[in-house]
XYZ file of C-alpha atoms in Angstrom:
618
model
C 93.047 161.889 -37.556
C 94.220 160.247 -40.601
C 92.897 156.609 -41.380
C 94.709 154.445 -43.947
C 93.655 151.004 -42.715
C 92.680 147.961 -44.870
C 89.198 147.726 -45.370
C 87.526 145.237 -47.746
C 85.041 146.959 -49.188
C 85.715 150.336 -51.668
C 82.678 151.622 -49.887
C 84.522 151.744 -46.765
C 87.681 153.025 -48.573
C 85.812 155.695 -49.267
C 84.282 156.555 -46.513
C 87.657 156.225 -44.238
C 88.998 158.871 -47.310
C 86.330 161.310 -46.783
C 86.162 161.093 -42.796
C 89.839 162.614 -43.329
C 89.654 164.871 -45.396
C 86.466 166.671 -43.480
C 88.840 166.254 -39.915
C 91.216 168.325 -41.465
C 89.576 170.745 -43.632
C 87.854 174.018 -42.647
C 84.306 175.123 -44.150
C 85.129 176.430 -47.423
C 83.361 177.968 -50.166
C 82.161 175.905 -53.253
C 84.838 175.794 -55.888
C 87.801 176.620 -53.182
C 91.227 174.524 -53.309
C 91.101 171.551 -51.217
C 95.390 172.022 -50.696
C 94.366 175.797 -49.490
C 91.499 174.339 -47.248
C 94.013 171.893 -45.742
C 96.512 174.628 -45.115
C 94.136 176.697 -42.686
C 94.825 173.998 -40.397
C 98.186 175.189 -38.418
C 100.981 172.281 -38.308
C 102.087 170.739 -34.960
C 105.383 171.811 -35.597
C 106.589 174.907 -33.353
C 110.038 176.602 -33.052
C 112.019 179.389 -31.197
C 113.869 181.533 -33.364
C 116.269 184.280 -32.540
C 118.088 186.997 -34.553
C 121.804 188.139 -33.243
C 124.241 190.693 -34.277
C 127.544 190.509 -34.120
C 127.683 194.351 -32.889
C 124.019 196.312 -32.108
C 126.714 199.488 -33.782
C 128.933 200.087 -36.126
C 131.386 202.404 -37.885
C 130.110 203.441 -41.837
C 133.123 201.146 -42.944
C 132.517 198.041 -40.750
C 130.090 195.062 -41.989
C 127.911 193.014 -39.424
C 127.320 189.746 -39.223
C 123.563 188.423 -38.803
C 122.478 185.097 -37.109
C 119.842 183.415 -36.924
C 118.555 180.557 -34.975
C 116.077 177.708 -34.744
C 115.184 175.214 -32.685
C 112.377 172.727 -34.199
C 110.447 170.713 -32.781
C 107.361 168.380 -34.403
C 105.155 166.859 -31.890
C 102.952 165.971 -34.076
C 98.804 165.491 -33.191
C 98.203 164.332 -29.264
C 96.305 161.276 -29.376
C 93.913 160.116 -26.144
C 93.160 156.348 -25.788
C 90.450 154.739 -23.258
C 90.440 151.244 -22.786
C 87.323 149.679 -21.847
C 87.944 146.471 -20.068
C 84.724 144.062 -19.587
C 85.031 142.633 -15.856
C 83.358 139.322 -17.112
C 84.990 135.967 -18.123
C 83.747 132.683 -18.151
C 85.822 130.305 -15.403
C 85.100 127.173 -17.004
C 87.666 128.440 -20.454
C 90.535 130.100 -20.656
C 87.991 133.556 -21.264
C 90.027 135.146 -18.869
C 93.715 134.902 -19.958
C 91.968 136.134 -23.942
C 90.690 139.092 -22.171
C 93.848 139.735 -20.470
C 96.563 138.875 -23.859
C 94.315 140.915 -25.959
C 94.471 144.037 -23.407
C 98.210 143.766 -23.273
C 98.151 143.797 -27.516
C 96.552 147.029 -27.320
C 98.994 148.317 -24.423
C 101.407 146.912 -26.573
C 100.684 148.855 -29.550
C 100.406 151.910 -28.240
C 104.438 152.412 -26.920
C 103.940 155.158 -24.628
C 107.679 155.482 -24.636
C 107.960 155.637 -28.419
C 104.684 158.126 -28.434
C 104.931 160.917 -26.000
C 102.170 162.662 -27.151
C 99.959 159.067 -26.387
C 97.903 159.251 -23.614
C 95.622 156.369 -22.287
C 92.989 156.034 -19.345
C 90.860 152.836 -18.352
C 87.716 152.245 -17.294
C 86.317 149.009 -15.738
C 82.839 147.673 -16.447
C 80.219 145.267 -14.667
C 76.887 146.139 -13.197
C 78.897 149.559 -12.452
C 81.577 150.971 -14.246
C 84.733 152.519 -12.661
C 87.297 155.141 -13.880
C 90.856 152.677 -13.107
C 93.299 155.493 -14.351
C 92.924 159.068 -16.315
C 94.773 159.964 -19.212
C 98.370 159.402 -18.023
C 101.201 158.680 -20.677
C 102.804 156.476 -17.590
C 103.561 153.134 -19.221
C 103.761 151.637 -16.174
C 100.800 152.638 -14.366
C 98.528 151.782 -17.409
C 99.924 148.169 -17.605
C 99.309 147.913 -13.551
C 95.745 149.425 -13.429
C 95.180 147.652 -16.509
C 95.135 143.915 -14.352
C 91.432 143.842 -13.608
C 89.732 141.191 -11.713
C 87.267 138.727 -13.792
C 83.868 137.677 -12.306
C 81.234 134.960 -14.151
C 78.617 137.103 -15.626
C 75.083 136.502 -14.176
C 76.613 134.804 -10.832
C 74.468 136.838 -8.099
C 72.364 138.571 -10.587
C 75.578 140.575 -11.341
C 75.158 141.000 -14.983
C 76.856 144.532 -17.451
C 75.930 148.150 -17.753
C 77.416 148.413 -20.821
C 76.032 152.277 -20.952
C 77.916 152.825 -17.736
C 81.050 152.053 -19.295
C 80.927 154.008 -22.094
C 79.696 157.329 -20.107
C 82.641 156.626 -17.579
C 84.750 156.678 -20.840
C 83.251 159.968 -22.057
C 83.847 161.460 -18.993
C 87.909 160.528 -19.426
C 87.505 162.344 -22.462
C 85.416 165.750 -21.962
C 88.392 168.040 -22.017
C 90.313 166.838 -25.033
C 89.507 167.438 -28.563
C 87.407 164.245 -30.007
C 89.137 163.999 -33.268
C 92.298 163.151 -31.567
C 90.516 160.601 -29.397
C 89.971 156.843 -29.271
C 88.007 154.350 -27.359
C 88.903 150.741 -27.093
C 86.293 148.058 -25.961
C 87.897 144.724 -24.816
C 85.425 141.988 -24.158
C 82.112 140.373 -25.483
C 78.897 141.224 -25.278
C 77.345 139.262 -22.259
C 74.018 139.937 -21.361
C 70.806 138.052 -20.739
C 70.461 137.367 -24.334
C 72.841 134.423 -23.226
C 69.650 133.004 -21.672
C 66.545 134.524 -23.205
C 67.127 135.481 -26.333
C 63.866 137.188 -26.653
C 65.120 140.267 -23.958
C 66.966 142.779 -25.782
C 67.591 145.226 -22.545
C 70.853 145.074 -22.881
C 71.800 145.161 -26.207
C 69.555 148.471 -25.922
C 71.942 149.073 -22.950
C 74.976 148.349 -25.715
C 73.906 150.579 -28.168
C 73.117 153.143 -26.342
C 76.345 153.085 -24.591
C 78.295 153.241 -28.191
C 76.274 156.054 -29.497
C 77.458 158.038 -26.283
C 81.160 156.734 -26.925
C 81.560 157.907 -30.384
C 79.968 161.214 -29.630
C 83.395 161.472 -27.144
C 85.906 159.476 -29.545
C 86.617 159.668 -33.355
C 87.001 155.690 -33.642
C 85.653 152.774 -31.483
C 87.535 149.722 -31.764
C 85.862 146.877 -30.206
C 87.617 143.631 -29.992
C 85.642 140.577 -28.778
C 88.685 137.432 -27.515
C 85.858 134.471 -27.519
C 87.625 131.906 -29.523
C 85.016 129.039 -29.685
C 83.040 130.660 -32.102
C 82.149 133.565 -33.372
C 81.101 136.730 -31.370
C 78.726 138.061 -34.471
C 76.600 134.899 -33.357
C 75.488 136.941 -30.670
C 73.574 139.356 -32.783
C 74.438 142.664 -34.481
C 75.776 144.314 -31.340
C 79.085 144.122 -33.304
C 78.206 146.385 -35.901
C 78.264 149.422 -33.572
C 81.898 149.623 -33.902
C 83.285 152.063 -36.374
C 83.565 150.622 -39.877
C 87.169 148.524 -39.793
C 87.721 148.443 -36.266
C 85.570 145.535 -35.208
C 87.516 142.535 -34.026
C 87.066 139.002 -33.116
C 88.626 135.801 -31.939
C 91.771 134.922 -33.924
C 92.282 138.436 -35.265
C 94.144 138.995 -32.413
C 97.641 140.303 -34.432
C 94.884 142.123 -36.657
C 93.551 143.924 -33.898
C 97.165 144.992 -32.354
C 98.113 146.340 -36.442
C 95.021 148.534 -36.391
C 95.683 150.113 -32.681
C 99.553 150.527 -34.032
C 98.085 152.366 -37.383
C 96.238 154.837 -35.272
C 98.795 155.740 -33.220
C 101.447 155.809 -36.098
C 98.968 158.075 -38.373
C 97.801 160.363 -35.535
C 101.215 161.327 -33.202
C 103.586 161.064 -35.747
C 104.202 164.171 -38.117
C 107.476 165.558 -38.795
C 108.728 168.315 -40.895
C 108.704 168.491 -44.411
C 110.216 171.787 -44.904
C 111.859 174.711 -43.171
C 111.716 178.301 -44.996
C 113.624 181.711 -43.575
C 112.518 184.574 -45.041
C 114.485 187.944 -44.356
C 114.296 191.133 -45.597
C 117.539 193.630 -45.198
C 116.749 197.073 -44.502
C 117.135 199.189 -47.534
C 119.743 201.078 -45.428
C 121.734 198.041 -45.498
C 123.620 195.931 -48.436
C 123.793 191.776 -48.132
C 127.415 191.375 -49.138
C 127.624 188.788 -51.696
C 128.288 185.281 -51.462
C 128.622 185.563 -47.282
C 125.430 183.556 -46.570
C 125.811 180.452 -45.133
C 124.175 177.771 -46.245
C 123.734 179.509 -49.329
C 120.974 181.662 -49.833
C 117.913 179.643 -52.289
C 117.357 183.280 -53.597
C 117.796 186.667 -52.914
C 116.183 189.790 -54.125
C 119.207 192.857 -54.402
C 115.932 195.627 -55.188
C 113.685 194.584 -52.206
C 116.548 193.095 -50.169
C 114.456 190.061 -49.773
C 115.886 186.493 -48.547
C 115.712 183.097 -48.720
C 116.766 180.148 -47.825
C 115.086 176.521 -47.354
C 116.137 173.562 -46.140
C 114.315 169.911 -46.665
C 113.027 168.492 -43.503
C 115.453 165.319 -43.674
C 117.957 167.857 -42.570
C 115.416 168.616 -39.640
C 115.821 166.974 -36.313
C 114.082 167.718 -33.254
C 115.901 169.980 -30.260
C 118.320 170.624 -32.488
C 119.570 174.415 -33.650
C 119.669 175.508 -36.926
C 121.727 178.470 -37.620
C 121.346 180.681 -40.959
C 123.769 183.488 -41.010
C 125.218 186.377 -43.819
C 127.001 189.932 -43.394
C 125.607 193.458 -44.130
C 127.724 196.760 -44.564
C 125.936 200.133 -44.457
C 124.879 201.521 -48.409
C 127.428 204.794 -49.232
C 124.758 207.438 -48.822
C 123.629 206.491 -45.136
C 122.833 209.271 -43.220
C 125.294 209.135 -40.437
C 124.401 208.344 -37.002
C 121.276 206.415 -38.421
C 119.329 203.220 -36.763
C 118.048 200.199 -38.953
C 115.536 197.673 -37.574
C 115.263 194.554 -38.618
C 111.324 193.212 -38.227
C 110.033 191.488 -41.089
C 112.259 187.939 -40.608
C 109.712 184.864 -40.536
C 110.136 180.923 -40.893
C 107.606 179.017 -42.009
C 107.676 175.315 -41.015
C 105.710 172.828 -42.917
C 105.025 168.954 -42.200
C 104.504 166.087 -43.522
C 100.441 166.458 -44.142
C 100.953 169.687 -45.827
C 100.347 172.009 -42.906
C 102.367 175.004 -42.036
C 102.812 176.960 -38.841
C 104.541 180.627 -39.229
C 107.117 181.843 -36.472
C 107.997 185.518 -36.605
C 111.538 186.319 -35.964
C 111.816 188.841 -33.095
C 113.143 192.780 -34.116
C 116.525 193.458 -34.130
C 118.434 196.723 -33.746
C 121.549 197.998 -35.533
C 122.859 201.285 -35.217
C 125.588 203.170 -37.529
C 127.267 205.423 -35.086
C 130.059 207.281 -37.241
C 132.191 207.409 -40.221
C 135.349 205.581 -40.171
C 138.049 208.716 -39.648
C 139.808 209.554 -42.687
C 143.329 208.537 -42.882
C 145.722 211.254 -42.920
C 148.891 210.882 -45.150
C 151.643 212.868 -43.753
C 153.074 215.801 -45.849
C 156.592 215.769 -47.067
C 159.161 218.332 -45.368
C 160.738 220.540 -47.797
C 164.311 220.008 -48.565
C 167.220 221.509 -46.482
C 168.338 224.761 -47.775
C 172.242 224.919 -47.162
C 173.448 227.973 -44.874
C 176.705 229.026 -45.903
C 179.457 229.789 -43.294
C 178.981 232.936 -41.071
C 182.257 234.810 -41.193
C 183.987 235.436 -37.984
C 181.433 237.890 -36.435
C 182.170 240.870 -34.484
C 178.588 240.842 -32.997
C 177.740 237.735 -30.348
C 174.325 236.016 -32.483
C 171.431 235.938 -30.325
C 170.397 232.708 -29.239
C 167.142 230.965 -30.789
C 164.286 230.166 -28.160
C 162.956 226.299 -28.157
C 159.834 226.095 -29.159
C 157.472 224.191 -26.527
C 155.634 221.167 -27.445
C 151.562 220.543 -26.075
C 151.229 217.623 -25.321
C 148.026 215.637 -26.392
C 146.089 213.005 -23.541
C 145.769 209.484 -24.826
C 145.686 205.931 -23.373
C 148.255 204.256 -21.589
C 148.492 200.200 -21.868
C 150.031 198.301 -19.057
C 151.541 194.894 -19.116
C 149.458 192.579 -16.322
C 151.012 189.349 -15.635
C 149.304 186.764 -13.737
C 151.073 183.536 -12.282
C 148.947 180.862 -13.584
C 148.151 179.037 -16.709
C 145.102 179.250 -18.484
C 142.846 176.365 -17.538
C 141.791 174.033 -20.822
C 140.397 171.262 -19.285
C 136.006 170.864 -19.263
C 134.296 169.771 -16.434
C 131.610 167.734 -17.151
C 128.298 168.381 -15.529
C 125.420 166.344 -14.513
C 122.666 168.649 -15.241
C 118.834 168.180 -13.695
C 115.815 169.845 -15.816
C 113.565 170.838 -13.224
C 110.451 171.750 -15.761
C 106.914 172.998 -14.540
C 104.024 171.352 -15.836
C 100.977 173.521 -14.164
C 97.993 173.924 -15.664
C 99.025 177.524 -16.730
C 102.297 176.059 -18.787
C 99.053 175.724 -21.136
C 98.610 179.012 -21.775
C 99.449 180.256 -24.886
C 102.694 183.397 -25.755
C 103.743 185.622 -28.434
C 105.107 182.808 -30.281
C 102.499 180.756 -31.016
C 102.622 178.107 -29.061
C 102.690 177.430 -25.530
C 104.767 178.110 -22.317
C 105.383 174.405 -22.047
C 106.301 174.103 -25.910
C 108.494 177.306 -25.277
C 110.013 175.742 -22.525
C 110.595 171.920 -24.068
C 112.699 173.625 -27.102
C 114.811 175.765 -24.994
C 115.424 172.585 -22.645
C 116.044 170.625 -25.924
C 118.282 173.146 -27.603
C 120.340 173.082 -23.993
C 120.531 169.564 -23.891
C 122.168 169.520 -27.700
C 124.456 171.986 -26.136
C 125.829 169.621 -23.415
C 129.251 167.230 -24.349
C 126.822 164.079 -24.423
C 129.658 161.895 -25.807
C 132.492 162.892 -23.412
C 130.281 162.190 -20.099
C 128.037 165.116 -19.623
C 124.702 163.943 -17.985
C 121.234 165.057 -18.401
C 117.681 164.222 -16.662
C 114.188 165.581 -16.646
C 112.074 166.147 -13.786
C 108.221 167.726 -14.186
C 106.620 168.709 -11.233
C 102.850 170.170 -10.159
C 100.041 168.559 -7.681
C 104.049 166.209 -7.039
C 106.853 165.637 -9.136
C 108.523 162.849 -10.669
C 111.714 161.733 -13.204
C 110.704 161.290 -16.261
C 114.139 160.284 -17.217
C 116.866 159.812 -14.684
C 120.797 160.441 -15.469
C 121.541 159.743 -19.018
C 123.550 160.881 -22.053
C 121.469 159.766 -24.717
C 119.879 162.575 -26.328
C 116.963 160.884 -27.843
C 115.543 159.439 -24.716
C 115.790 163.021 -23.603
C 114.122 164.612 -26.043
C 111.065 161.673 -25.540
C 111.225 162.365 -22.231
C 110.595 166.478 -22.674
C 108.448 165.883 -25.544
C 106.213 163.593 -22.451
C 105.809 165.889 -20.419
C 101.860 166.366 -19.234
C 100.095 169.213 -17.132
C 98.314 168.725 -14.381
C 96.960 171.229 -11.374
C 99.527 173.024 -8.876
C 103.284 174.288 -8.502
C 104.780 172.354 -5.807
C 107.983 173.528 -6.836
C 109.567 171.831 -3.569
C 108.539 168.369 -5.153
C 110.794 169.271 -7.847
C 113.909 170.126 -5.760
C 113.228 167.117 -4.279
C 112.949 164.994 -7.441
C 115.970 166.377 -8.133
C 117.963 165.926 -5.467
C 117.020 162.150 -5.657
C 118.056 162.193 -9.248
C 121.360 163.942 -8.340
C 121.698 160.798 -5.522
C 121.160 157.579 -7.935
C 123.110 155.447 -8.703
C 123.645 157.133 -12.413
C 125.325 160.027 -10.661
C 129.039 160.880 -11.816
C 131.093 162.096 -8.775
C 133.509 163.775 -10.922
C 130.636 165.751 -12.572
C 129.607 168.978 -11.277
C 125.990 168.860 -9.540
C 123.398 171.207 -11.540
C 119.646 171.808 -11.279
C 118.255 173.970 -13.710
C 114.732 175.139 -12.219
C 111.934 176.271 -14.380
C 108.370 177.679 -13.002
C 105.719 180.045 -14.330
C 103.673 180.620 -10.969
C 103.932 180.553 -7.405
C 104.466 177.584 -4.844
C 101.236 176.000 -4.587
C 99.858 174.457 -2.452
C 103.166 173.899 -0.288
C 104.633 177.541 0.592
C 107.906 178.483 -1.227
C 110.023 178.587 2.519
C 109.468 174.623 2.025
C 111.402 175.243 -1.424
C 114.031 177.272 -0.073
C 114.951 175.601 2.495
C 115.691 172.423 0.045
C 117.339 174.725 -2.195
C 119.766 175.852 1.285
C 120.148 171.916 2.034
C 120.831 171.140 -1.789
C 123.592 173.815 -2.052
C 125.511 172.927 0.743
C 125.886 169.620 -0.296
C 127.714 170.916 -2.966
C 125.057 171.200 -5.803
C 124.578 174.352 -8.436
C 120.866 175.651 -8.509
C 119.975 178.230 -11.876
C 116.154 178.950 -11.786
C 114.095 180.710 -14.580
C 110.817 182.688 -13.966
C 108.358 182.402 -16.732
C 105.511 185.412 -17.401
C 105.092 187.780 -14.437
C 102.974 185.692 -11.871
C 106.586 185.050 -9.948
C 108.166 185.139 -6.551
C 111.073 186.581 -7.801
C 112.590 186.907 -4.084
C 112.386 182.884 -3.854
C 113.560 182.541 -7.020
C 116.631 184.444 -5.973
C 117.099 182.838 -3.413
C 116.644 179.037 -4.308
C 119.594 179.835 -7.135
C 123.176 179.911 -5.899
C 123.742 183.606 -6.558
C 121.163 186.144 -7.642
C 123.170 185.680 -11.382
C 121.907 182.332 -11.332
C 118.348 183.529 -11.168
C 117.130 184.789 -14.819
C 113.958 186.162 -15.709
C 111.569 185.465 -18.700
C 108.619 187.852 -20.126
C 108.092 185.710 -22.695
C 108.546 182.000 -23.915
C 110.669 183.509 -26.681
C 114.025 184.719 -24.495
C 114.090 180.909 -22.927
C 116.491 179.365 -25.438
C 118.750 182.585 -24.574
C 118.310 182.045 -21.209
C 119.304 178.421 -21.751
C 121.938 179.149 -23.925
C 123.515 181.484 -21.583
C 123.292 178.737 -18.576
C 125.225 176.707 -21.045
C 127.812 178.639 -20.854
C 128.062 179.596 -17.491
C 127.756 176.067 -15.883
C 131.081 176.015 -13.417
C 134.578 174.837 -14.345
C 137.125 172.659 -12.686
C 137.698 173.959 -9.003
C 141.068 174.367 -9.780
C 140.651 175.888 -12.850
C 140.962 180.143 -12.607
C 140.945 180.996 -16.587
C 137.369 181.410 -18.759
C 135.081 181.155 -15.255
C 137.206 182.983 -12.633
């Protein structure tokens, strides 16, 4: 986690420098590059990539055209936030409505909807401390939960366990990584030193609390609202927070910059750079000049290729295509088969960190030579025959000769009365997207099923006609299943709302047909527009049986909606899966995270056309 906030010391500078640059680097070796100790840490930015041929075989004399495709995507680093809200405010001032204006700052500066990869839990402390909410990226649930009640401190001999708190806090944050994690303490630092100042139980209590909170978080920001004088009057309890992020009173707007800085540094990274590298089999010859966009350079002895493109031409979701011919080389052995293996792209971001994405084999075969083409001989001149006298003898007549004839095709004319249908029929298209635990879990690619699975949804979605009333929404479903975006054409909210999606425990793929069907019911909903839920799972119905599922899917399609579903891995009821899609077509199948943009791709172009259109999707 990077930290570039204002401190006012160079001591501190110095310190925030070097907490960095040990985050990101590796052990290393004395004397070792600090840029190549920075690089061993793998970027955040992942990508499908696919190779395509216009032909898998060819003729000697044809050329072949090569494609290839990417689909970015830069999450950048997840970032996990606990708020810790002090139950305590004093009735007789406004302590209260501080408390509650400074917790809506932080909430504030946080923008869940801006930062999908922003996740925030709270915890709520007085003699006992309570987990409010887990780590939910749900801007509206952490704005409810975060509405505590305030008590007077002492009343009742009800008086902090500040060491509660901050072990309810670590406990929000035992599963994530601590360098991407932040705790946030709202309140003062009551305790009986109010009244004797001679007991120091609970600023023991304090401290030992925020020793166990930044063994769980990388930063503690603690921000005390008391605005009639100053909270470091209470002692050096304020000193525990992490050097920077203690504030107090009026430093309200400071307070909301430095929560904005750490969300700004940590979540967002974007790409910097995009390199393809290709090599072209030595049985094969690029053809000059037919890249396109021009190759950056290109090796003619070791067939080597490149080509790279700044990341300000880099958006997320959307496809990047790199494409140039080949013809076979004169002395091919003929029928031969050339693989291409050794294609790579290498995305790098904006701190310096790369990620590499192998490009999947392709095959190309070279079947025959082109026939030679035969130039017909001349026939010889006519030799005159001069008259026959009259002849006494009748002349023999000449026998015919008999032609063979040779088999070959026939073509017949096929006339159909109707015209060829050119209108579009715009579609209002449901992502139903599994986020189970397992979507974690890691594939050939590099990155996960549920990274797999948001660039193939985002690489559909930039597929759709956005701009001449196509529709789009995303649904995630596991324990339940909600919209995370309804109806919409506005690709950017879409791609936040993929980019948000979280895991949790359970398949209840039901919950998602049902999701979607109340999507597909709103008042967003296009009745012109065809009906579509695309379904995505890697597992099995859980803990609601599939028959719960299919019978939805039965209700959903005779009401007129079109159900595709993908299968992800091989832990699948692929007879469900058949049968919750409108056809067994409909139903595709995916090893591996890498064939889900062609899988999407090919729904693309397969979503139905105008009922009373028969041309294109007959």
């Amino acid at each position: 986690m990077n930290r570039h906030i204002t401190v006012v010391t160079l001591i501190a500078t110095i310190e925030v420098a070097l907490s960095a640059m040990l985050l990101h680097a590796a052990p290393a070796t004395s004397g070792a590059n600090p840029d190549e100790i920075h690089q061993r840490i793998e970027s955040s930015c992942v990508a499908i990539i696919t190779r395509s041929l216009s032909s898998n075989t060819i003729r000697d004399c044809d050329d072949c055209t090569i494609e290839m495709n990417l689909v970015p995507n830069c999450r950048g680093e997840p970032l996990n936030v606990v708020l810790v809200l002090l139950g305590y405010a004093n009735p007789a001032i406004p302590e209260a409505q501080w408390n509650r204006a400074w917790t809506k700052s932080a909430i504030d500066a946080l923008r869940l909807s801006d930062h999908p990869n922003t996740r925030v839990g709270i915890v709520y402390v007085r003699s006992t401390a309570s987990i409010l909410l887990e780590l939910t990226d749900a801007e509206d649930r952490v704005r409810a939960r975060s509405n505590v009640v305030y008590a007077s401190a002492g009343a009742g001999g009800d008086w902090p366990c500040f060491s509660c708190g901050f072990q309810k806090a670590a406990q929000v944050l035992k599963e994530v990584d601590r360098s991407n994690s932040v705790i946030v303490y709202i309140g003062a630092m009551v305790g009986r030193p109010l009244i004797d100042p001679d007991d120091e139980t609970y600023y023991r209590d304090w401290v030992k609390g925020t020793r166990t909170a930044k063994t769980a978080a990388d930063i503690l920001v603690v921000g005390c609202p008391f605005r009639l004088f100053s909270c470091k009057d209470w002692g050096d309890w304020w000193k525990e927070a992490t050097r920077g992020y203690y504030f107090e009173g009026l430093q309200q707007g400071a307070f909301e910059r430095a929560v904005e800085d750490i969300v700004e540094e940590t979540t967002t990274t974007t790409a910097a750079e995009l390199t393809i590298h290709e090599i072209i089999p030595p049985e094969l010859d690029y053809i000059p000049g037919s890249a396109r966009p021009d190759l950056t350079s290109f090796d003619p002895v070791t067939g080597r290729a490149l080509w790279q493109r700044p990341g300000a031409t880099i958006t997320n979701g959307h496809p990047i295509s790199f494409t140039y011919r080949v013809e076979p080389r004169g002395s091919l052995r003929i029928p031969s088969a050339v693989s291409f293996e050794a294609g790579r792209a290498v995305l790098t971001d904006t701190l310096r960190r790369s990620r590499e994405i192998r490009v999947p084999a392709s095959f190309l075969t070279i079947t025959e030579p082109c026939a030679p083409i035969v130039t017909p001989s001349p026939s010889p001149p006519a030799t005159a025959t001069p008259p026959t006298p009259s002849a006494t003898a009748t002349p023999t007549a000449t026998p015919t000769p008999t032609s063979t004839l040779i088999p070959g095709p026939v073509y017949l004319p096929l006339g159909l009365n109707e015209a060829p249908c050119t209108r579009e029929q715009r579609a209002d298209v449901v992502l139903v997207m599994d986020a189970s635990s397992s979507m974690n879990e890691p594939t050939e690619g590099g990155y996960s099923k549920l990274e797999a699975a948001r660039l193939a949804a985002a690489a559909f979605v930039a597929r759709l006609n956005l701009s001449e009333g196509d529709q789009a929404a995303v649904v995630a479903f596991n324990s339940d299943a909600r919209a995370l975006i309804g109806l919409t054409s506005d690709p950017s909210a879409l791609t936040r709302a993929l980019d948000g999606i979280a895991v949790s425990s359970q398949t209840c793929i039901v919950c998602g047909l049902k999701a979607a069907s109340e999507v597909l019911e709103s008042d967003a909903r296009i009745n012109s527009n065809e009906p579509v839920i695309i379904l995505l799972t890697d597992g099995r119905s859980n803990p609601r049986p599939v028959s719960e599922a299919v019978t939805e899917a039965d209700r959903l399609k005779e009401a007129g909606n079109v159900i595709f579903t993908i299968g992800l891995g091989d832990d699948l009821d692929d007879g469900a899966l058949i049968d919750i899609a409108s056809k067994p077509a409909f139903a595709f199948r995916a090893v591996d995270g890498s064939a889900l943009e062609a899988i999407y791709r090919e729904i693309a172009v397969t979503l139905p056309g105008p009922a009373d259109c028969y041309w294109g999707r007959r």
